[in-house]
Short mmCIF file of C-alpha atoms in Angstrom, two decimals:
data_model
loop_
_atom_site.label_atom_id
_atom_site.label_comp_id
_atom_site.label_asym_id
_atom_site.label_seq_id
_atom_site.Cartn_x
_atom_site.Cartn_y
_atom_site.Cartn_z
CA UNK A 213 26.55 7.19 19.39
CA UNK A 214 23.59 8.46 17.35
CA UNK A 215 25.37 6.71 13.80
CA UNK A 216 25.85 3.41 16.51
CA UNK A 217 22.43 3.37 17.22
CA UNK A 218 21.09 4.12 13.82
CA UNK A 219 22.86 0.96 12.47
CA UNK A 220 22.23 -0.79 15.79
CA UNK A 221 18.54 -0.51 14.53
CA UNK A 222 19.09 -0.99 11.03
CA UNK A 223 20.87 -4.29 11.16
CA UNK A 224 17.78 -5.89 13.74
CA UNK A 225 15.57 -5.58 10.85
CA UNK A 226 17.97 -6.40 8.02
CA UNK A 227 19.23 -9.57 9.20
CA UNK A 228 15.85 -11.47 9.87
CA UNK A 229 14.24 -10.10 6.92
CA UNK A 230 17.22 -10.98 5.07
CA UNK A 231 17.26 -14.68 6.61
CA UNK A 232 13.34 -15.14 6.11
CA UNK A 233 13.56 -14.07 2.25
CA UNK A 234 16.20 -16.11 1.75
CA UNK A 235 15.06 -19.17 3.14
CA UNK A 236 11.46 -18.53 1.91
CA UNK A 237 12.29 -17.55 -1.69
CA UNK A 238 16.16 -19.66 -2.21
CA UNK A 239 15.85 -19.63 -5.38
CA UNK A 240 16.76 -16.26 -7.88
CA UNK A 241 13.50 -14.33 -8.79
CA UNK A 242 12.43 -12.91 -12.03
CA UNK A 243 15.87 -10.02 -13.18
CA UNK A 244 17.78 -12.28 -10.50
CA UNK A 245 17.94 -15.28 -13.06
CA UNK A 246 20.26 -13.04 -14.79
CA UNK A 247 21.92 -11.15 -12.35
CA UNK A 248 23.11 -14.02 -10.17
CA UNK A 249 24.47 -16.25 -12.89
CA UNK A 250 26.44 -13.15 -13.82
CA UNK A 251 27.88 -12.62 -10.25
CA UNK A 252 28.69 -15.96 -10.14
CA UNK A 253 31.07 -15.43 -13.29
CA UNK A 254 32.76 -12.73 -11.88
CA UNK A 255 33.35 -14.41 -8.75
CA UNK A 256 34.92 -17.04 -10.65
CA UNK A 257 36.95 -14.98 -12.42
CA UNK A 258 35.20 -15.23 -15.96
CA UNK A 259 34.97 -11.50 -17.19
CA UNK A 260 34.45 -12.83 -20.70
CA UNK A 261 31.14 -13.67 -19.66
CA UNK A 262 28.14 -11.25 -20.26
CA UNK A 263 24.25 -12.00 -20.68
CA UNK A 264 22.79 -9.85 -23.42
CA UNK A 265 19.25 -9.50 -21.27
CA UNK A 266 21.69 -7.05 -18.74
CA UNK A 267 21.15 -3.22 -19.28
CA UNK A 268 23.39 -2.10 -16.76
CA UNK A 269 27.01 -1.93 -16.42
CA UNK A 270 28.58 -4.24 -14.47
CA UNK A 271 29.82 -2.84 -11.22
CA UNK A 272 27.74 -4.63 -8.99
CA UNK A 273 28.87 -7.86 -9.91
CA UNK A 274 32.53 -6.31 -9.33
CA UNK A 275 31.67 -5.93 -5.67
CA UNK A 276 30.37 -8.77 -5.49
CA UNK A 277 33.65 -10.18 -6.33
CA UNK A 278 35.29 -7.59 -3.78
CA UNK A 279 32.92 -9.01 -0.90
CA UNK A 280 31.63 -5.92 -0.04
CA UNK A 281 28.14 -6.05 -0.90
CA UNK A 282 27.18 -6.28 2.45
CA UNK A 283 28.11 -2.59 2.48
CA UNK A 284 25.66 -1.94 -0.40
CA UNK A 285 22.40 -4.54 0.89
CA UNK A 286 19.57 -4.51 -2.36
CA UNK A 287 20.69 -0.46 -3.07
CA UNK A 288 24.66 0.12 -4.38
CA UNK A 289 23.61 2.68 -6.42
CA UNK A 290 21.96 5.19 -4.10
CA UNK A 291 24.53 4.51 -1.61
CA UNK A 292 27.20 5.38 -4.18
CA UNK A 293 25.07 8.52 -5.32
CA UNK A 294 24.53 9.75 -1.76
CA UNK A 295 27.90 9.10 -1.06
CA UNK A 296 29.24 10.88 -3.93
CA UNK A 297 27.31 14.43 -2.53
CA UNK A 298 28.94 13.89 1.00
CA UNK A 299 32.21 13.89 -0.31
CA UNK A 300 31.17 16.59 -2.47
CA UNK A 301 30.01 18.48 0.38
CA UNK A 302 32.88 17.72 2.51
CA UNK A 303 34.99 19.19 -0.36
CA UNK A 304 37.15 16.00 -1.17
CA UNK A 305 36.25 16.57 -4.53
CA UNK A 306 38.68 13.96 -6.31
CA UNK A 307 37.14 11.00 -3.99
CA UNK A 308 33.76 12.46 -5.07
CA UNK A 309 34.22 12.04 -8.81
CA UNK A 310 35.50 8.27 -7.73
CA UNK A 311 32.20 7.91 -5.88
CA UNK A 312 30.77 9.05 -8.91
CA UNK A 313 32.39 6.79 -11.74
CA UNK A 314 31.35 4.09 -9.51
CA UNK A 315 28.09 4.75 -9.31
CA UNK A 316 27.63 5.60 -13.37
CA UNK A 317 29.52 1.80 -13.39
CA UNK A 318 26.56 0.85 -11.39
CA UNK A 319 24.03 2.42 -13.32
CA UNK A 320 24.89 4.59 -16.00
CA UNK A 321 21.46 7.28 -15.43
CA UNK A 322 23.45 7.92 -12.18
CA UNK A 323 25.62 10.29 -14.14
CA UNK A 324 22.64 12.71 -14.34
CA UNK A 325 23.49 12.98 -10.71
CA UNK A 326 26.98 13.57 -10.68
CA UNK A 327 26.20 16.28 -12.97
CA UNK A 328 23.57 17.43 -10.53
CA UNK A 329 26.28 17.41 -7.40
CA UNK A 330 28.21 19.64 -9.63
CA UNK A 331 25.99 22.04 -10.80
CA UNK A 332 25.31 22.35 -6.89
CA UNK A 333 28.68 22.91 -6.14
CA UNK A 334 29.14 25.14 -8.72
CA UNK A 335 26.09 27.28 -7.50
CA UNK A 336 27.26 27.12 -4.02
CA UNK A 337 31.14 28.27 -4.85
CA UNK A 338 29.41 30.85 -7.20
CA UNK A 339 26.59 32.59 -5.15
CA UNK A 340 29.15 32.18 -2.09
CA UNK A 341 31.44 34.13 -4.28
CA UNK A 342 29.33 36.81 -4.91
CA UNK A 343 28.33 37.17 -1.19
CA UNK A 344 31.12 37.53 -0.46
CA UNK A 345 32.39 40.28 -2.68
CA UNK A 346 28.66 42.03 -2.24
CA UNK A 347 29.85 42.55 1.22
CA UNK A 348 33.22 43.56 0.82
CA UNK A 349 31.68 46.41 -1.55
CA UNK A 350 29.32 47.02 1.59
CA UNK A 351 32.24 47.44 3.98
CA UNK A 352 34.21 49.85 1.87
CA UNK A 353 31.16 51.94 1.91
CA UNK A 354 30.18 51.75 4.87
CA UNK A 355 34.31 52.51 5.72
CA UNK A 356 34.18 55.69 3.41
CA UNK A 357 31.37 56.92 5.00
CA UNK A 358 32.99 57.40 8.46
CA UNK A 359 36.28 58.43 7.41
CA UNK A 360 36.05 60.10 3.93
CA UNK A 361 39.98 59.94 3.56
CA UNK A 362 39.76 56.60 2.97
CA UNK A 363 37.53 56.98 0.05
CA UNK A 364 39.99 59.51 -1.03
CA UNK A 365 43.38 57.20 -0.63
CA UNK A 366 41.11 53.98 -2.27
CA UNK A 367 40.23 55.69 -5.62
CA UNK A 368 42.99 57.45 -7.54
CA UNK A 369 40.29 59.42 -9.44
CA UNK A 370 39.09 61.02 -6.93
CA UNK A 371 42.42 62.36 -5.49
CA UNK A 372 42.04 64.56 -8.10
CA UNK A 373 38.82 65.99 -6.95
CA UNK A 374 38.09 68.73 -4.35
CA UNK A 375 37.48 67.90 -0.41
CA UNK A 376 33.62 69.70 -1.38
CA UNK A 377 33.07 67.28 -4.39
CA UNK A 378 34.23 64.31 -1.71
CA UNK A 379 30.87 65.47 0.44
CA UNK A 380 28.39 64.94 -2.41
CA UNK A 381 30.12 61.50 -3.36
CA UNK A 382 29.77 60.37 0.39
CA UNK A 383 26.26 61.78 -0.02
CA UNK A 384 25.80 59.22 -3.05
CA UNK A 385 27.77 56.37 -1.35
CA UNK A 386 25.10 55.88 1.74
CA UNK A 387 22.01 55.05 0.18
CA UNK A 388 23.96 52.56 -2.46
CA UNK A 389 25.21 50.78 1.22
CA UNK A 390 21.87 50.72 2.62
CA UNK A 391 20.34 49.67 -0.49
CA UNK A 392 22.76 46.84 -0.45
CA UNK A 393 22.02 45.47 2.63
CA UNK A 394 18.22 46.09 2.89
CA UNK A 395 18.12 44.54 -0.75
CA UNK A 396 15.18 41.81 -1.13
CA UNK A 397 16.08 37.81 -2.13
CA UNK A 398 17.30 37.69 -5.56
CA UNK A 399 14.53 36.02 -8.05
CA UNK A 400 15.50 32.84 -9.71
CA UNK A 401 16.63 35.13 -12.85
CA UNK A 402 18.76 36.97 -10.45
CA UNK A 403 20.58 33.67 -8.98
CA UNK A 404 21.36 32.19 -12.51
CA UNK A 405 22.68 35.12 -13.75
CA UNK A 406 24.65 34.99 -11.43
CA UNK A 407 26.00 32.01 -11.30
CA UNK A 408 26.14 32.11 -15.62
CA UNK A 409 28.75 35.64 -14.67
CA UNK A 410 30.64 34.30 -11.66
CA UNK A 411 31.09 30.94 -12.78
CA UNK A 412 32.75 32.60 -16.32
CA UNK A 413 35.02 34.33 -14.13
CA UNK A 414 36.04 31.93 -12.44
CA UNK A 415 36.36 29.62 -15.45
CA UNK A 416 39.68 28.21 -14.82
CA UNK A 417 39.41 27.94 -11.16
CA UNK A 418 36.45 25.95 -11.26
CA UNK A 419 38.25 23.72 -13.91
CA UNK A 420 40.75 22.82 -12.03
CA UNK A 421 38.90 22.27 -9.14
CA UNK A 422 36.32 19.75 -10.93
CA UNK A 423 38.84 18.40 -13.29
CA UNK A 424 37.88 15.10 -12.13
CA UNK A 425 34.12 15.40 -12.16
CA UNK A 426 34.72 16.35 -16.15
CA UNK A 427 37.35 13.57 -16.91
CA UNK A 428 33.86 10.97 -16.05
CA UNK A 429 32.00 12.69 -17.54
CA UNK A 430 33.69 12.79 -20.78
CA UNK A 431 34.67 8.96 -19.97
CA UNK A 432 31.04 8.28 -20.45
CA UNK A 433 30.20 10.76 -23.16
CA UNK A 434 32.58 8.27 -24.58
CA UNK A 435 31.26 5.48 -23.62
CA UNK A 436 27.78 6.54 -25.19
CA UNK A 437 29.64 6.97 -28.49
CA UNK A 438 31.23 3.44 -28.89
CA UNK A 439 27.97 1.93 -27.27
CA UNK A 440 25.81 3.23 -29.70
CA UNK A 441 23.44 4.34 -26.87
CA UNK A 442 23.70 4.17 -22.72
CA UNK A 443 21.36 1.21 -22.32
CA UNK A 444 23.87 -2.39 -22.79
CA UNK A 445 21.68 -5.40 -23.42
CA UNK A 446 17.97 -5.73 -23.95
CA UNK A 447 18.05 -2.35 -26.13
CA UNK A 448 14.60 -2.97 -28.04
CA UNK A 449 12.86 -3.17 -24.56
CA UNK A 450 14.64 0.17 -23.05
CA UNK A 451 14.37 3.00 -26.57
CA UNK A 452 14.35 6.33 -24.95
CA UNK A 453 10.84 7.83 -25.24
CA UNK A 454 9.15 11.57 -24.39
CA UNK A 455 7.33 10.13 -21.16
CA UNK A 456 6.94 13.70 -19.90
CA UNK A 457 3.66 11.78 -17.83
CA UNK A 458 6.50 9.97 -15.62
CA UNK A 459 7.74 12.84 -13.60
CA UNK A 460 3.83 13.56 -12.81
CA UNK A 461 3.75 10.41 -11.03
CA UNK A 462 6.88 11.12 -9.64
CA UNK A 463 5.47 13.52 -7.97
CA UNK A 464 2.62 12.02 -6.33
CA UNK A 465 4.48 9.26 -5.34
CA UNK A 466 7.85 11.20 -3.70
CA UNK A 467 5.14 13.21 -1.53
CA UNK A 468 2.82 10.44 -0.60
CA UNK A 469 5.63 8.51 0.29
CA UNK A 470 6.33 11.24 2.98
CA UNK A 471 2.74 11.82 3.01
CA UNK A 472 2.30 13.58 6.98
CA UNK A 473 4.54 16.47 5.59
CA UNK A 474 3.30 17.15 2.04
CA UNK A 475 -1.09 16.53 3.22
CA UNK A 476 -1.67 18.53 6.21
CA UNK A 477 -3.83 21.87 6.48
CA UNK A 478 -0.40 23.43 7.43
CA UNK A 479 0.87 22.45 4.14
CA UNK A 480 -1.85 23.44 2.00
CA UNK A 481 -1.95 26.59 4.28
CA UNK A 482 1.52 27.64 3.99
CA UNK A 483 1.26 27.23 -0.52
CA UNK A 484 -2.32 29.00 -0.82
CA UNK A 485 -0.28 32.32 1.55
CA UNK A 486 2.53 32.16 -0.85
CA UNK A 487 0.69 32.03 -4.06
CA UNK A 488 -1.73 34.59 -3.00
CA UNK A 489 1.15 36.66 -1.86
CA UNK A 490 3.28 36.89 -5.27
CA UNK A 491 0.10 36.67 -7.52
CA UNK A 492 -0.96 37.05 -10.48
CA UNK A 493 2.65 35.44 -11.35
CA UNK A 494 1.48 32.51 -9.55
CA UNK A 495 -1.61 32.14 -10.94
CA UNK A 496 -0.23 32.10 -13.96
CA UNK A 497 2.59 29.60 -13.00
CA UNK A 498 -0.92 27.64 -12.11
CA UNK A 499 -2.58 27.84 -14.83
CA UNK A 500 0.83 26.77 -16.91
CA UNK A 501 1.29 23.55 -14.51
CA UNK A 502 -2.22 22.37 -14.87
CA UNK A 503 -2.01 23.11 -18.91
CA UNK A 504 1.64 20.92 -18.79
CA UNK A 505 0.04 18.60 -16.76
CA UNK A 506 -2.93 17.56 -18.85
CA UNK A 507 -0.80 17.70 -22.41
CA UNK A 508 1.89 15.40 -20.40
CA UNK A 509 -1.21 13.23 -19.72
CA UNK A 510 -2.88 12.98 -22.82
CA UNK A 511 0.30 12.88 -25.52
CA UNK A 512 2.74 11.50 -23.22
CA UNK A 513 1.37 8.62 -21.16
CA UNK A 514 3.47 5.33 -22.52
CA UNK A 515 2.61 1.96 -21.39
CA UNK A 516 5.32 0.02 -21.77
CA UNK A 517 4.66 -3.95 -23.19
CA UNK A 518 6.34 -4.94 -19.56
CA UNK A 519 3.65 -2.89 -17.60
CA UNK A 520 0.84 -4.73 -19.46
CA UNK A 521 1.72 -7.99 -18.97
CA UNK A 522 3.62 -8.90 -16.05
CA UNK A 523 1.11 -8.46 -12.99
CA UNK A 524 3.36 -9.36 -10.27
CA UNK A 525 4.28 -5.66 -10.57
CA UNK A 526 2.16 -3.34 -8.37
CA UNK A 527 2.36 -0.40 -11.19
CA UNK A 528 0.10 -3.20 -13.59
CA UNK A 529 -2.68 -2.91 -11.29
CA UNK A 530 -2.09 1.02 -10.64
CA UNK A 531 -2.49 1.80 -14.12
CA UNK A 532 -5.13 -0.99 -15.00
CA UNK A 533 -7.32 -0.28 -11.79
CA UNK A 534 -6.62 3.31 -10.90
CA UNK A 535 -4.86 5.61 -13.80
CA UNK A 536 -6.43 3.96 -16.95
CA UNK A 537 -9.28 2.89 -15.75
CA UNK A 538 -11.41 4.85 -18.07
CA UNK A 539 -10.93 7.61 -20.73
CA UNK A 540 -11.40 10.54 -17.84
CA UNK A 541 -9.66 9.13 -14.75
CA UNK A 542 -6.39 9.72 -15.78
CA UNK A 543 -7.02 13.55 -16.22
CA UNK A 544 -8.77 13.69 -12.49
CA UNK A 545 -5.29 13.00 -11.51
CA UNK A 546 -3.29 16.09 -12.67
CA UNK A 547 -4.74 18.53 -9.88
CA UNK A 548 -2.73 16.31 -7.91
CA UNK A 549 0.14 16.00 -9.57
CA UNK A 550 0.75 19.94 -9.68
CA UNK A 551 -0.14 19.77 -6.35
CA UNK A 552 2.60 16.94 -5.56
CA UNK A 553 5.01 19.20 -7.13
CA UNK A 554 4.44 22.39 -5.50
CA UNK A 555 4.33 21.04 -2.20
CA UNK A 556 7.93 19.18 -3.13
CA UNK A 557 9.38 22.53 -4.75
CA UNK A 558 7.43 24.62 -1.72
CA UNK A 559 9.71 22.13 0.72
CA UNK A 560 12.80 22.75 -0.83
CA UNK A 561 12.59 26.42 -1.32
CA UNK A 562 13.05 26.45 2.61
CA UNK A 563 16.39 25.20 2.35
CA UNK A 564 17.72 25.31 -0.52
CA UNK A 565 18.45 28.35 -3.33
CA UNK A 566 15.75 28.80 -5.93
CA UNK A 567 18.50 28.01 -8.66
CA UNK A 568 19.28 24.64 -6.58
CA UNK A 569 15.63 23.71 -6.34
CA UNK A 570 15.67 24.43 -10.66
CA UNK A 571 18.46 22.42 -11.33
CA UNK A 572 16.96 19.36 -9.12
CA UNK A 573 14.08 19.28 -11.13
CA UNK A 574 15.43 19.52 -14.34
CA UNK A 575 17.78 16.24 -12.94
CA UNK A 576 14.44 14.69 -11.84
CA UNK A 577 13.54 15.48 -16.00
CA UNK A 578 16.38 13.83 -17.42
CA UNK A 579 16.07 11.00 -15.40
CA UNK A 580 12.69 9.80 -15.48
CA UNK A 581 11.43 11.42 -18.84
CA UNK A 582 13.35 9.27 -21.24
CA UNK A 583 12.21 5.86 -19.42
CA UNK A 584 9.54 4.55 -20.80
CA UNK A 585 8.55 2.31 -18.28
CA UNK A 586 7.05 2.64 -14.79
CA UNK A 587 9.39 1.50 -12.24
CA UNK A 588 9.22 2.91 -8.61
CA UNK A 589 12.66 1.54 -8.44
CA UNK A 590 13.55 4.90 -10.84
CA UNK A 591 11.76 7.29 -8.17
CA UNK A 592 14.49 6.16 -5.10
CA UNK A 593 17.43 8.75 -5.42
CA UNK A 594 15.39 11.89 -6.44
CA UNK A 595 13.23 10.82 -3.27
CA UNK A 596 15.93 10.28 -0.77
CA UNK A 597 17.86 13.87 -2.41
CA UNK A 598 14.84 15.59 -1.99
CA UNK A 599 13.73 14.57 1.81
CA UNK A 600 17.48 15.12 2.51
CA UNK A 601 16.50 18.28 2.36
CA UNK A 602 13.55 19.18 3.97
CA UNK A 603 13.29 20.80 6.70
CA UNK A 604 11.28 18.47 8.95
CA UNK A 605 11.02 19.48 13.07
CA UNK A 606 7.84 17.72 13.71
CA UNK A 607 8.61 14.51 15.98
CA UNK A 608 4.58 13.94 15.04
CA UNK A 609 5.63 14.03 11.68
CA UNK A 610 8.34 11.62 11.79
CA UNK A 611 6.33 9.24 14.08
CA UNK A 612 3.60 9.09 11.49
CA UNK A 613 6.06 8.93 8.31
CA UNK A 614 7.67 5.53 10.81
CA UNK A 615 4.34 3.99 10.85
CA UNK A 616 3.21 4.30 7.58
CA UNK A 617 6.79 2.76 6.01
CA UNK A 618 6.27 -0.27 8.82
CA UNK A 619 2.89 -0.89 7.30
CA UNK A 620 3.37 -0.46 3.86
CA UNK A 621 6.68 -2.85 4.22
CA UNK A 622 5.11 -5.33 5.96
CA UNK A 623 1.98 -5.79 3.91
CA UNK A 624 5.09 -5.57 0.77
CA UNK A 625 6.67 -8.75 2.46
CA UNK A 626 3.59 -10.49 3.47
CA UNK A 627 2.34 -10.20 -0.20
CA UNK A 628 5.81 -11.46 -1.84
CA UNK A 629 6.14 -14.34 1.05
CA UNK A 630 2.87 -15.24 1.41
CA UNK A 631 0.83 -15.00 -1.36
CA UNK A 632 2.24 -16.37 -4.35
CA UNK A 633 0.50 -17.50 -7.46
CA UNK A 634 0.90 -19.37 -10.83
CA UNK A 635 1.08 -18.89 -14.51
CA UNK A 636 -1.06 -20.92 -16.66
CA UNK A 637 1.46 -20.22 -19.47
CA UNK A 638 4.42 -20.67 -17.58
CA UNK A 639 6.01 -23.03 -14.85
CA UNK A 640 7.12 -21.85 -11.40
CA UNK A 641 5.70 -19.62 -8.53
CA UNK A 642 5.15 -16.24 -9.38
CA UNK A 643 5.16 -13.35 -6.39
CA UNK A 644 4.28 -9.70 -5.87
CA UNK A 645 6.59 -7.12 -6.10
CA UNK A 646 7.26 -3.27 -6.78
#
């Protein structure tokens, strides 16, 4: 009932937003001029056809032609990312990696992700592994210490041995059990090793097991190679570029966007008790982020010719108004940024592995640093992965969270529907948007 309801609720504000854009705005929009004729090719069975403006591969347009884009409304590829980690999850690991070539045929940066669902597999099988074995070790000790015959029959070497040289190994045995399980968290060094020896052992197991996961992925490494590059059209406009500034705003955007749960007292609370309790190493993982921060800022903010002359985008006015206002303002920002992140990484720490939390930043890296331009569009499936997995009780929270998406989307859609304006250099009505 609660999935019922969910879509119950989801469809009685799809369908008369849906109507009311499409009536408003009937004809195709600024990317749309391309992206439409394009589906209309494919629906027509012309797969000849391809406009050289298009960056992307061209699986929506396939389910277009399918009819089942209603299953995928204005977001196929987080749907096909987020569907790829359930399957994942669930273990149906072949359908996963089918999840996953469609997405990368969606969007080809999605296959930063399906190497992200696999490295969390892979941590998962391999830390579970470990567990496991850690406390079989435990229960043979904890076995040989009540019956000492056992420890005898186990071992061949020490059949050899006296029943008095059996005491003083029993007498060694107990504080190795205890230490086992009194033992603190393992350290992020701890978990990778970890994983780094398990996984080796398990080499061929693993293999096997993601066989499919590495048949895209070499697919694509391919695909790179004949391609000359993963972008397909528009190349000049989309050169990969060291914007190390982009997953600062990142940041500051993933936690305002869930703002009640990243600015509270209890928040800020909750990270000054932690880094007080494990300094100075968190001082000095301070002092680092603020240092990254600023150089990020300062060598490594790109604007993009896009973000300086189309102002129906909100990011023109963000970094005209706000970011780049003057020389200073953009370093008053970094505080924040760090701030952003630790919150984010503080959030996930609850619920996830320190190795997990690693490996979904360094995706959130490889994603976001090599575009050069400021899209929020880029920000959606590190967002979504990363509330996924929060831990968030608070009804007060989620209430607030409710009413701050309603507003912000409404004033969105009142803005693109109802304020439109013109180009002196160009015909047509022009309209807000992300």
């Amino acid at each position: 009932m609660g999935k019922l309801a969910v879509a119950a609720v989801v469809i009685l504000w799809v369908v008369p937003i849906s109507i009311l854009v499409n009536r408003t705005v009937p004809e195709p929009y600024m990317d749309e001029i391309f992206h439409v004729p394009q589906a209309q090719q494919y629906c027509q069975g012309n797969f000849s056809s391809w406009n050289p403006m298009i960056t992307t591969p061209p699986g929506l347009y396939y389910l277009s032609l399918a009819y089942v884009a209603t299953l995928f409304p204005d977001v196929a590829s987080l749907t096909a990312v987020l569907a790829m980690y359930l399957a994942c999850l669930k273990k149906k690991y072949k359908f996963s990696a089918l999840l996953g070539a469609l997405a990368v045929f969606i969007r080809q940066t999605n296959i930063i992700w399906m190497l992200f669902v696999l490295c969390t597999k892979v941590i998962n099988i391999s830390l579970g592994h470990q567990r496991d074995s850690m406390k079989d070790d435990e229960s043979i000790e904890k076995t040989n210490q009540i019956n000492p015959k056992n420890s005898v029959i186990m071992s061949s070497n020490l059949r050899k041995r006296k029943s008095n040289g059996n005491a003083d190994i029993h007498k060694r045995a107990r504080p190795r059990a205890i230490s086992v399980s009194m033992a603190p968290k393992p350290g992020l060094f701890d978990e990778i090793l970890a994983v780094i020896l398990t996984s080796w052992r398990m080499k061929w197991e693993l293999l096997l097991t993601f066989g499919p996961f590495f048949i895209v992925l070499m697919a694509f490494a391919g695909f790179v190679i004949w391609n000359g590059g993963i972008v397909l059209g528009a190349k000049e406009a989309h050169v990969v570029s060291p914007h190390f500034a982009q997953i600062m705003y990142f940041g500051l955007v993933s936690a305002l966007a869930v703002a009640p749960l990243h600015f509270n007292i209890i928040q800020a609370r909750d990270l000054f008790r932690s880094f007080w309790k494990n300094r100075p190493n968190s001082l000095l993982l301070c002092v680092i982020a603020l240092i990254a921060g600023f150089l990020a800022v300062h060598f490594f903010s790109i604007a993009h010719p896009y973000l300086l002359a189309d102002n129906r985008h909100y990011t023109f006015y963000l970094w005209r108004k706000v970011i780049n206002a003057d020389q200073s303002r953009k370093y008053l920002f970094v505080p924040l940024y760090v701030y952003s992140w630790f919150s984010i990484l503080n959030l996930l720490g609850k619920t996830r592995r320190k190795v997990w939390v690693l490996v979904f930043f360094l995706a959130n890296v490889a994603v976001l640093v090599p575009a050069p331009l400021i899209e929020f569009r880029y920000y959606t499936i590190p967002f979504f992965l990363s509330v996924l997995h929060y831990d968030i009780n608070s009804y007060r929270s989620w209430l607030l969270i409710g009413i701050l998406y309603i507003v912000v989307n409404a004033f969105t859609m009142m803005m693109f529907l109802y304020r439109p304006f013109h180009w002196s250099h160009e015909l047509g009505v022009q309209r807000f948007i992300w």
